mmCIF file of C-alpha atoms in Angstrom:
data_model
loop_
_atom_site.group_PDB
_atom_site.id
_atom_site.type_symbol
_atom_site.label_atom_id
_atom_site.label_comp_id
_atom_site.label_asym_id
_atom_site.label_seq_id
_atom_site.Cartn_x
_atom_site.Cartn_y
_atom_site.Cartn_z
ATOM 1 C CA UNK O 24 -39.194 -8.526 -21.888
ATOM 2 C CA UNK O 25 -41.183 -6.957 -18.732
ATOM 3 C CA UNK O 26 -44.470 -6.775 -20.456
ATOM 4 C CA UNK O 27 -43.444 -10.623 -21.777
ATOM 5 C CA UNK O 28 -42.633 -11.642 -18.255
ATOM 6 C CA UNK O 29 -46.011 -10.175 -16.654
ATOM 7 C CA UNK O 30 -47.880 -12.054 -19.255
ATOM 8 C CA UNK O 31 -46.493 -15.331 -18.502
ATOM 9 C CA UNK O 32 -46.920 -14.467 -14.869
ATOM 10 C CA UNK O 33 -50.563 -13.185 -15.322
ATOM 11 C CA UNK O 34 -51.655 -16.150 -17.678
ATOM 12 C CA UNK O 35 -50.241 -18.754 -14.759
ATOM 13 C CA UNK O 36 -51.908 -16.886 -12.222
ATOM 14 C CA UNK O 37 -55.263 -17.510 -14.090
ATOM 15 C CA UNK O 38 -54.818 -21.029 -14.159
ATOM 16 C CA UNK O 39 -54.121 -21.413 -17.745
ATOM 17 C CA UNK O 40 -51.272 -23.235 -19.657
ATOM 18 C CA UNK O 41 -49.035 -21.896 -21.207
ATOM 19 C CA UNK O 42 -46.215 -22.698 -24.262
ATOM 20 C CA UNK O 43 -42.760 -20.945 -24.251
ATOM 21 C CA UNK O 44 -39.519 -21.274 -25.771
ATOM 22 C CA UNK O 45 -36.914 -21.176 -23.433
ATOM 23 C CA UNK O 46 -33.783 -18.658 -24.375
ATOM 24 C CA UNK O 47 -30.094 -19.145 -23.352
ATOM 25 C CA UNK O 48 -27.895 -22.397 -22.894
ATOM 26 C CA UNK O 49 -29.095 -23.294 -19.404
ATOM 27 C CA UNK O 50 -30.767 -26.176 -20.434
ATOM 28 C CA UNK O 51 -29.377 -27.397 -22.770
ATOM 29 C CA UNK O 52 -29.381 -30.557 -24.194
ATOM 30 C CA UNK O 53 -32.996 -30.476 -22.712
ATOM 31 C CA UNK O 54 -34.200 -27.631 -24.898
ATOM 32 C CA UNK O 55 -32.194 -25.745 -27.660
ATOM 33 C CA UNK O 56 -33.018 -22.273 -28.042
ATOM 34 C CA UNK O 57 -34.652 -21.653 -31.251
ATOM 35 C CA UNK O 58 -36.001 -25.461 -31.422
ATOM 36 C CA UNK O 59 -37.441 -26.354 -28.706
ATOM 37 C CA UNK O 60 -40.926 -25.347 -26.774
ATOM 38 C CA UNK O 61 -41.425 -25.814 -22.864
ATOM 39 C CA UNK O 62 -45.515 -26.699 -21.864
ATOM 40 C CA UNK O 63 -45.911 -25.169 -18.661
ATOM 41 C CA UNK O 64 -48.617 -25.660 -16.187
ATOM 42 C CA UNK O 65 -49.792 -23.037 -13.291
ATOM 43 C CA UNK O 66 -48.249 -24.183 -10.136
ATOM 44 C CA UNK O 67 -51.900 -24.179 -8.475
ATOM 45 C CA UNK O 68 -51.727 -27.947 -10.225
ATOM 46 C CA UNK O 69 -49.553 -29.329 -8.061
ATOM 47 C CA UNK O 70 -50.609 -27.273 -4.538
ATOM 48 C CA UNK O 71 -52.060 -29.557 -2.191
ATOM 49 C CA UNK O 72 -55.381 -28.804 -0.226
ATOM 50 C CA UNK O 73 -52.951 -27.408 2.851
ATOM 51 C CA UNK O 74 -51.005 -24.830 0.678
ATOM 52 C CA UNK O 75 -47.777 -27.074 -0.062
ATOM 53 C CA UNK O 76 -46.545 -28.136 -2.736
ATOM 54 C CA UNK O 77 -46.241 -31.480 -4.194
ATOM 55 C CA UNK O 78 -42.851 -31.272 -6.410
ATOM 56 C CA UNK O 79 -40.045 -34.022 -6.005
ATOM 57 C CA UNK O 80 -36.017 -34.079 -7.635
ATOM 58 C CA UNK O 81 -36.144 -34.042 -11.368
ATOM 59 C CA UNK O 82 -39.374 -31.776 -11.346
ATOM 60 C CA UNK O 83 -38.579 -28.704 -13.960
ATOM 61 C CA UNK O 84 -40.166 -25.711 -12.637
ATOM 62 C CA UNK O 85 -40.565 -22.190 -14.215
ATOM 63 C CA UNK O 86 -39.505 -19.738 -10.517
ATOM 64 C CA UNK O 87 -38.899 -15.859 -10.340
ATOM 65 C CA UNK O 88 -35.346 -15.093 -9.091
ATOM 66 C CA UNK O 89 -35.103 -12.252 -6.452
ATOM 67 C CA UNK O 90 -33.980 -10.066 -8.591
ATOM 68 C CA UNK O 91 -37.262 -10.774 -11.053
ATOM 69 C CA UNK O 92 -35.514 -12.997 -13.792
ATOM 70 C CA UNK O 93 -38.074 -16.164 -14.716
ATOM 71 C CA UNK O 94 -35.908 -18.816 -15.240
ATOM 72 C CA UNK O 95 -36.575 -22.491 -16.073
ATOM 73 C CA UNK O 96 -34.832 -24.986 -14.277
ATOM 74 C CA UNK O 97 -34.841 -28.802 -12.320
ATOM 75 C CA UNK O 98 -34.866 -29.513 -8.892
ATOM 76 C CA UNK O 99 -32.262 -30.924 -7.785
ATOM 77 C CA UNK O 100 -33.319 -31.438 -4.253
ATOM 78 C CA UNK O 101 -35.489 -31.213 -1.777
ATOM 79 C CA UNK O 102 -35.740 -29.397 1.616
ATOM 80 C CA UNK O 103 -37.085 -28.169 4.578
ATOM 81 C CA UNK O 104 -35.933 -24.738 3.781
ATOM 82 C CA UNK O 105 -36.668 -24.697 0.219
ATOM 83 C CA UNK O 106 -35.943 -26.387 -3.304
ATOM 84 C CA UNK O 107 -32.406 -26.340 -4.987
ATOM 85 C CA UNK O 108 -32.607 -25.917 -8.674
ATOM 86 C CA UNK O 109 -29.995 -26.346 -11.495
ATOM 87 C CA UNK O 110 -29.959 -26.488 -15.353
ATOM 88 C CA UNK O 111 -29.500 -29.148 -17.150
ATOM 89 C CA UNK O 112 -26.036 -27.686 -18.575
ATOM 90 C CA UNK O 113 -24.996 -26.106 -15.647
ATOM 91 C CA UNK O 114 -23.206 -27.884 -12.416
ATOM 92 C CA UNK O 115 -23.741 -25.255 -9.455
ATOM 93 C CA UNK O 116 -27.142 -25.492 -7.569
ATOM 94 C CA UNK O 117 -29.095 -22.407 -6.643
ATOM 95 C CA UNK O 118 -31.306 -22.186 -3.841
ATOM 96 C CA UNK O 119 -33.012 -22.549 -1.667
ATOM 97 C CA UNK O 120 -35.771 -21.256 -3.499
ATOM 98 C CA UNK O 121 -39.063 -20.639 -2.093
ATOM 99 C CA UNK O 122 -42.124 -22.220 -2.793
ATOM 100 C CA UNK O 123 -43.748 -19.201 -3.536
ATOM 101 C CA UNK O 124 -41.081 -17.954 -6.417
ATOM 102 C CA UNK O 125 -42.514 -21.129 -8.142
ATOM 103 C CA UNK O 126 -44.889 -19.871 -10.826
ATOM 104 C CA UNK O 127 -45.501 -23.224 -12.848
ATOM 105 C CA UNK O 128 -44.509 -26.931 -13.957
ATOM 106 C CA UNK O 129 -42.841 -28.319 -17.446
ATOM 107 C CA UNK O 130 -45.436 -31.168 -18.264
ATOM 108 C CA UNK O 131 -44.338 -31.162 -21.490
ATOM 109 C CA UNK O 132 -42.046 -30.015 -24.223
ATOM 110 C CA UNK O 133 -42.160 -30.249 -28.206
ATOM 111 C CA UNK O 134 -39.264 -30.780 -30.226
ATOM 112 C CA UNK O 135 -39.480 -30.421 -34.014
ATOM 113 C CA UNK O 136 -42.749 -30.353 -33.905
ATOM 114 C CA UNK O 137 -43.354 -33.428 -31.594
ATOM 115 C CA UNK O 138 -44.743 -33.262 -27.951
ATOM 116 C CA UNK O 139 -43.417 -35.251 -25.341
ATOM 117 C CA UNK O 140 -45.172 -35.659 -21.745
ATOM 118 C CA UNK O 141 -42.481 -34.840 -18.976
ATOM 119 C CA UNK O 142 -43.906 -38.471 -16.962
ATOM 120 C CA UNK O 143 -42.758 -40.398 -20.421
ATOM 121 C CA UNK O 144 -40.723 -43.283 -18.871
ATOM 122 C CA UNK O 145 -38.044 -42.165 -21.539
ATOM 123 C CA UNK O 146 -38.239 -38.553 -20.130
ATOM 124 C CA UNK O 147 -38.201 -39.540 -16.676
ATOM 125 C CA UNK O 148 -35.252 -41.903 -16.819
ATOM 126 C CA UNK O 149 -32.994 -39.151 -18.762
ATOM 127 C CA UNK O 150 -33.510 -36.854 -16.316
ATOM 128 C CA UNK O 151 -32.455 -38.996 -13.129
ATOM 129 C CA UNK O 152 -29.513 -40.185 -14.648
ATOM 130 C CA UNK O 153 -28.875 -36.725 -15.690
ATOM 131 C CA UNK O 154 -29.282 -35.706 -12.177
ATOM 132 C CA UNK O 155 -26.974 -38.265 -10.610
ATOM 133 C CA UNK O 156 -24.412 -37.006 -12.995
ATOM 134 C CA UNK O 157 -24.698 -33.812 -11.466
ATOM 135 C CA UNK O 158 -21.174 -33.623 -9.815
ATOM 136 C CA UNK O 159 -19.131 -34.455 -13.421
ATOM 137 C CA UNK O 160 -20.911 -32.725 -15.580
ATOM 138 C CA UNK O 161 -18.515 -30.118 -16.637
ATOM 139 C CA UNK O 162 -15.832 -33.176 -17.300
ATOM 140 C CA UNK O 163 -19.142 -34.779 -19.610
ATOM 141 C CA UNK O 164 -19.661 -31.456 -21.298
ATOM 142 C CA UNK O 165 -15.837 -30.991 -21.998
ATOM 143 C CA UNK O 166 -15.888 -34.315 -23.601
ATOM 144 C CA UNK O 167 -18.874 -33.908 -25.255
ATOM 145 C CA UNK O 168 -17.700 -30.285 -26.974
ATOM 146 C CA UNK O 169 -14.349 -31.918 -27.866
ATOM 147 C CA UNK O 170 -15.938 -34.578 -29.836
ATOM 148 C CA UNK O 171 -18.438 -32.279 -31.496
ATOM 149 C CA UNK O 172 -15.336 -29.853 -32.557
ATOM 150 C CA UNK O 173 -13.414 -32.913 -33.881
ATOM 151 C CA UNK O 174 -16.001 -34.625 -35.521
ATOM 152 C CA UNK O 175 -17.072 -31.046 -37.344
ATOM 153 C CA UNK O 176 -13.965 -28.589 -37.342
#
């Protein structure tokens, strides 16, 4: 995983972009481990001539935890003292995170094969409403796994 995390790292840094699939639950229903593929652009696409950034709320951003864990996640919100970032299935914010632990950009993700732009008006709409949601989503995800269980026991 070290020598997978320094190439992802080193491949950014150069500018290039890069396809991963993202592992664990995090971010889930977003991407399904196994299934799904994040695109990820260098962060240097989205610095601005005076060395900020130029991410908003909803952006999903690839970052470098403290303790050196690249994980991918969306920002929930913006401020003066740094980003706060959740995952899609999770309901506790982290942050603030730094500008400079951000190491790239989702602008895209395939599923089955498919690739879908993260600006797609479909995309876009998902993930605000997804975001607003933010404060019930373990009573949505409850629901949710109940129905799945009864529907397939």
């Amino acid at each position: 995983m070290e020598k997978q995390k320094a190439d992802i790292e080193q491949l950014l840094a150069e500018g290039r972009v890069i396809q991963l699939k993202p592992r664990g639950t995090s971010m889930y229903p977003m991407f399904v481990e196994g299934r799904d593929e994040a695109v990820i652009d260098p962060i240097k696409k989205v610095t601005q001539a005076d060395g900020s950034l130029r991410l908003r709320r909803g952006d999903v951003v690839l970052y470098r935890r403290d303790g050196g864990i690249l994980v991918l996640h969306r920002i929930s919100r913006c401020a003066q003292e740094g980003y706060y970032l959740v995952g899609d299935n999770q309901s506790v914010e982290e942050g603030p995170i730094r500008g400079g632990q951000i190491l790239g950009i989702l602008t895209g993700f395939i599923r089955k094969g498919h690739y879908c732009p993260a600006r797609h008006p479909v995309y876009q709409l998902a993930s605000r409403i997804w975001l607003i949601l933010l404060p019930v989503r373990p009573k949505i995800t409850r629901t949710l796994h109940r129905i799945k269980r009864s529907v397939n026991p």
